[in-house]
């Protein structure tokens, strides 16, 4: 199938390469991703400055469009201009760090999938629990297998999936559990510091607190990558 890949960590991020390698074996893949990290920009779009794009080759392998916009810009521009044919699926990620609870509203990874869903294209936002995760390639291969199941079952139009992986090898990933979004959020944490000119400023932390997403036991789906 035709797959559009994007993310919010930038076109050079390892999570995007992992998806590219997992999907390009069996699918026609196009990458349209921010030219730099744009995490936590939510569903913002660029209206007051030009949006530039550049065909980029990453490490001599994956070729894609690097866009100086947000993840939502990448999906909008990809669908409207850069792709010759509409993709059948949009996958965003793999984000290093879970996207769960209230925090999905800040996520550029999730926003890109939401943008695709709003355009009527099935989409998946994909994250792995830990920054510095070891098993991103396993998550990518599982994502590809899951995408075939999702396409086979057909998502309701306007729906996207927000997928979060534990940091585990492929043989330990036993299936999929659907969950209800929780109310966990970033803890309110502003560290007050002083700059060299003696002015105060703040640096916002992003530790989570509160209830994570609540598993719903009855929707287990085995997936065999
Ligand atoms: Mn990110």
CSV table of C-alpha atoms and ligand atoms in Angstrom, one decimal:
chain,number,residue,atom,x,y,z
A,1,UNK,CA,0.0,0.0,0.0
A,2,UNK,CA,1.0,3.6,-0.3
A,3,UNK,CA,2.2,4.9,3.1
A,4,UNK,CA,3.1,8.4,4.1
A,5,UNK,CA,5.5,8.6,7.1
A,6,UNK,CA,6.1,11.6,9.3
A,7,UNK,CA,7.0,12.5,12.8
A,8,UNK,CA,7.7,15.4,15.2
A,9,UNK,CA,11.3,14.6,15.9
A,10,UNK,CA,12.6,15.6,12.6
A,11,UNK,CA,13.6,13.8,9.4
A,12,UNK,CA,16.9,12.6,10.9
A,13,UNK,CA,15.3,10.9,14.0
A,14,UNK,CA,16.0,7.2,14.4
A,15,UNK,CA,12.3,6.4,15.1
A,16,UNK,CA,11.4,7.6,11.6
A,17,UNK,CA,14.2,5.5,9.9
A,18,UNK,CA,13.0,2.5,11.8
A,19,UNK,CA,9.5,2.9,10.4
A,20,UNK,CA,11.0,3.5,6.9
A,21,UNK,CA,13.0,0.3,7.1
A,22,UNK,CA,10.0,-1.7,8.3
A,23,UNK,CA,7.5,-0.3,5.8
A,24,UNK,CA,9.6,0.0,2.7
A,25,UNK,CA,10.0,-3.8,2.4
A,26,UNK,CA,6.4,-4.3,1.4
A,27,UNK,CA,5.0,-0.8,0.8
A,28,UNK,CA,5.4,2.3,-1.3
A,29,UNK,CA,6.7,4.7,1.2
A,30,UNK,CA,7.0,8.5,1.1
A,31,UNK,CA,8.5,10.6,3.9
A,32,UNK,CA,7.4,14.1,4.6
A,33,UNK,CA,8.8,15.2,8.0
A,34,UNK,CA,10.0,18.4,9.8
A,35,UNK,CA,13.5,19.4,9.0
A,36,UNK,CA,14.3,19.6,12.7
A,37,UNK,CA,12.8,18.5,16.0
A,38,UNK,CA,9.3,19.9,16.5
A,39,UNK,CA,8.1,17.9,19.5
A,40,UNK,CA,5.3,19.3,21.7
A,41,UNK,CA,4.1,21.8,19.0
A,42,UNK,CA,0.7,20.1,19.1
A,43,UNK,CA,-1.5,20.7,16.1
A,44,UNK,CA,0.0,24.0,15.2
A,45,UNK,CA,0.3,25.0,11.5
A,46,UNK,CA,2.5,27.7,9.8
A,47,UNK,CA,0.5,30.6,8.5
A,48,UNK,CA,2.8,33.6,8.9
A,49,UNK,CA,6.0,32.5,7.2
A,50,UNK,CA,6.9,30.6,4.0
A,51,UNK,CA,6.9,26.8,4.2
A,52,UNK,CA,10.0,25.5,2.4
A,53,UNK,CA,10.7,21.9,1.5
A,54,UNK,CA,13.8,20.1,0.4
A,55,UNK,CA,14.2,16.6,-1.0
A,56,UNK,CA,16.7,15.1,1.4
A,57,UNK,CA,18.6,11.8,1.5
A,58,UNK,CA,19.2,10.6,5.1
A,59,UNK,CA,22.4,8.8,5.6
A,60,UNK,CA,22.5,7.8,2.0
A,61,UNK,CA,19.4,5.6,2.5
A,62,UNK,CA,15.9,6.9,3.0
A,63,UNK,CA,14.8,9.8,0.8
A,64,UNK,CA,12.2,12.2,1.9
A,65,UNK,CA,10.9,15.7,2.0
A,66,UNK,CA,12.3,17.8,4.8
A,67,UNK,CA,9.8,20.6,5.6
A,68,UNK,CA,10.5,23.7,7.7
A,69,UNK,CA,7.0,23.4,9.3
A,70,UNK,CA,5.2,21.5,11.9
A,71,UNK,CA,4.1,17.8,11.8
A,72,UNK,CA,0.6,19.0,10.8
A,73,UNK,CA,2.1,21.1,8.1
A,74,UNK,CA,3.9,18.1,6.8
A,75,UNK,CA,0.8,16.0,6.4
A,76,UNK,CA,-1.2,18.9,4.9
A,77,UNK,CA,1.5,19.8,2.4
A,78,UNK,CA,2.2,16.1,1.6
A,79,UNK,CA,-1.5,15.4,0.9
A,80,UNK,CA,-2.1,18.7,-1.0
A,81,UNK,CA,1.1,19.1,-3.0
A,82,UNK,CA,4.1,16.8,-2.5
A,83,UNK,CA,2.5,13.4,-3.1
A,84,UNK,CA,1.4,12.4,-6.6
A,85,UNK,CA,-1.2,10.0,-5.2
A,86,UNK,CA,-3.0,10.1,-1.9
A,87,UNK,CA,-1.6,7.6,0.6
A,88,UNK,CA,-3.8,4.8,2.0
A,89,UNK,CA,-2.2,5.1,5.4
A,90,UNK,CA,-0.3,7.8,7.4
A,91,UNK,CA,2.0,6.7,10.2
A,92,UNK,CA,3.7,9.2,12.5
A,93,UNK,CA,6.6,8.4,14.8
A,94,UNK,CA,8.2,6.5,16.3
A,95,UNK,CA,8.3,9.0,19.1
A,96,UNK,CA,10.8,8.5,21.9
A,97,UNK,CA,8.5,8.8,24.9
A,98,UNK,CA,4.9,7.7,25.4
A,99,UNK,CA,2.0,9.8,24.2
A,100,UNK,CA,-0.7,9.1,26.7
A,101,UNK,CA,-3.3,10.9,28.8
A,102,UNK,CA,-3.7,14.6,28.6
A,103,UNK,CA,-0.3,14.9,27.0
A,104,UNK,CA,-1.6,13.7,23.6
A,105,UNK,CA,-2.9,17.2,23.2
A,106,UNK,CA,0.7,18.6,23.1
A,107,UNK,CA,2.1,16.0,20.9
A,108,UNK,CA,3.2,16.8,17.3
A,109,UNK,CA,3.4,13.0,16.7
A,110,UNK,CA,-0.3,12.6,17.5
A,111,UNK,CA,-1.3,15.8,15.7
A,112,UNK,CA,0.1,14.5,12.4
A,113,UNK,CA,-2.0,11.4,12.6
A,114,UNK,CA,-5.0,13.5,13.6
A,115,UNK,CA,-4.5,15.7,10.6
A,116,UNK,CA,-4.5,12.7,8.3
A,117,UNK,CA,-7.7,11.3,10.0
A,118,UNK,CA,-9.3,14.7,9.5
A,119,UNK,CA,-8.5,14.4,5.8
A,120,UNK,CA,-10.2,11.0,5.8
A,121,UNK,CA,-7.0,8.9,5.7
A,122,UNK,CA,-6.5,6.1,8.2
A,123,UNK,CA,-3.6,7.0,10.4
A,124,UNK,CA,-1.5,5.8,13.4
A,125,UNK,CA,0.6,7.8,15.8
A,126,UNK,CA,3.3,5.6,17.2
A,127,UNK,CA,5.5,6.1,20.3
A,128,UNK,CA,7.8,3.9,22.4
A,129,UNK,CA,7.7,4.3,26.2
A,130,UNK,CA,11.2,5.3,27.0
A,131,UNK,CA,13.5,8.0,25.5
A,132,UNK,CA,16.7,6.0,24.6
A,133,UNK,CA,14.6,2.9,23.9
A,134,UNK,CA,16.5,-0.2,22.7
A,135,UNK,CA,13.8,-1.9,20.7
A,136,UNK,CA,12.6,0.8,18.3
A,137,UNK,CA,13.2,-1.6,15.3
A,138,UNK,CA,10.9,-4.2,16.9
A,139,UNK,CA,8.2,-1.6,17.5
A,140,UNK,CA,8.5,-0.5,13.8
A,141,UNK,CA,8.2,-4.1,12.6
A,142,UNK,CA,5.2,-4.7,14.9
A,143,UNK,CA,3.7,-1.4,13.7
A,144,UNK,CA,3.9,-2.6,10.1
A,145,UNK,CA,2.1,-5.9,11.0
A,146,UNK,CA,-0.5,-4.0,13.0
A,147,UNK,CA,-1.1,-1.6,10.1
A,148,UNK,CA,-2.1,-4.6,7.9
A,149,UNK,CA,-4.6,-5.7,10.6
A,150,UNK,CA,-5.9,-2.2,10.9
A,151,UNK,CA,-6.4,-1.8,7.2
A,152,UNK,CA,-8.0,-5.2,6.9
A,153,UNK,CA,-10.5,-4.3,9.6
A,154,UNK,CA,-11.0,-0.8,8.3
A,155,UNK,CA,-10.9,2.1,10.7
A,156,UNK,CA,-14.0,4.2,10.8
A,157,UNK,CA,-13.4,7.4,8.7
A,158,UNK,CA,-12.0,10.2,10.7
A,159,UNK,CA,-10.4,7.8,13.2
A,160,UNK,CA,-6.7,7.3,14.0
A,161,UNK,CA,-4.9,5.0,16.4
A,162,UNK,CA,-2.5,6.3,19.1
A,163,UNK,CA,-0.1,3.3,19.6
A,164,UNK,CA,2.3,3.1,22.5
A,165,UNK,CA,5.0,0.4,22.8
A,166,UNK,CA,6.9,-0.9,25.8
A,167,UNK,CA,10.6,-1.2,25.2
A,168,UNK,CA,10.7,-4.9,24.5
A,169,UNK,CA,12.1,-7.3,21.8
A,170,UNK,CA,9.7,-8.5,19.2
A,171,UNK,CA,9.2,-12.0,20.7
A,172,UNK,CA,8.0,-10.4,23.9
A,173,UNK,CA,5.3,-8.2,22.2
A,174,UNK,CA,2.3,-10.5,22.7
A,175,UNK,CA,-0.5,-8.4,21.1
A,176,UNK,CA,-2.5,-5.2,21.2
A,177,UNK,CA,-4.6,-4.0,24.0
A,178,UNK,CA,-7.0,-1.1,23.3
A,179,UNK,CA,-7.3,1.4,26.1
A,180,UNK,CA,-9.3,4.4,27.2
A,181,UNK,CA,-7.3,7.6,27.3
A,182,UNK,CA,-6.3,8.5,30.8
A,183,UNK,CA,-5.9,11.8,32.6
A,184,UNK,CA,-2.2,11.8,33.2
A,185,UNK,CA,-0.5,15.0,32.4
A,186,UNK,CA,2.8,16.8,32.7
A,187,UNK,CA,3.5,17.8,36.3
A,188,UNK,CA,3.5,21.5,36.8
A,189,UNK,CA,7.1,22.1,37.1
A,190,UNK,CA,8.8,25.4,36.2
A,191,UNK,CA,12.4,25.7,37.3
A,192,UNK,CA,13.3,29.3,37.9
A,193,UNK,CA,16.8,30.3,36.8
A,194,UNK,CA,18.9,33.4,36.4
A,195,UNK,CA,20.5,34.5,33.1
A,196,UNK,CA,24.0,36.1,32.8
A,197,UNK,CA,22.3,39.5,32.8
A,198,UNK,CA,20.6,38.8,36.1
A,199,UNK,CA,17.1,38.4,34.7
A,200,UNK,CA,14.9,35.5,35.8
A,201,UNK,CA,13.6,33.0,33.4
A,202,UNK,CA,11.8,29.6,33.6
A,203,UNK,CA,12.5,26.2,32.1
A,204,UNK,CA,9.5,23.9,32.0
A,205,UNK,CA,9.8,20.3,32.9
A,206,UNK,CA,7.9,17.4,31.4
A,207,UNK,CA,7.6,14.7,34.1
A,208,UNK,CA,4.2,13.0,34.0
A,209,UNK,CA,1.8,12.6,36.8
A,210,UNK,CA,-1.7,11.2,37.2
A,211,UNK,CA,-3.5,8.2,35.8
A,212,UNK,CA,-2.1,6.7,32.6
A,213,UNK,CA,-4.4,5.2,29.9
A,214,UNK,CA,-6.8,2.6,31.3
A,215,UNK,CA,-6.5,-0.8,29.6
A,216,UNK,CA,-9.7,-2.4,28.4
A,217,UNK,CA,-9.0,-6.1,28.6
A,218,UNK,CA,-11.5,-7.4,26.0
A,219,UNK,CA,-9.9,-6.1,22.8
A,220,UNK,CA,-6.7,-8.1,22.7
A,221,UNK,CA,-5.5,-8.7,19.1
A,222,UNK,CA,-2.6,-11.0,18.3
A,223,UNK,CA,-0.2,-9.6,15.7
A,224,UNK,CA,2.4,-11.7,14.0
A,225,UNK,CA,5.2,-9.6,12.4
B,1,LIG,MN1,8.8,13.9,19.6
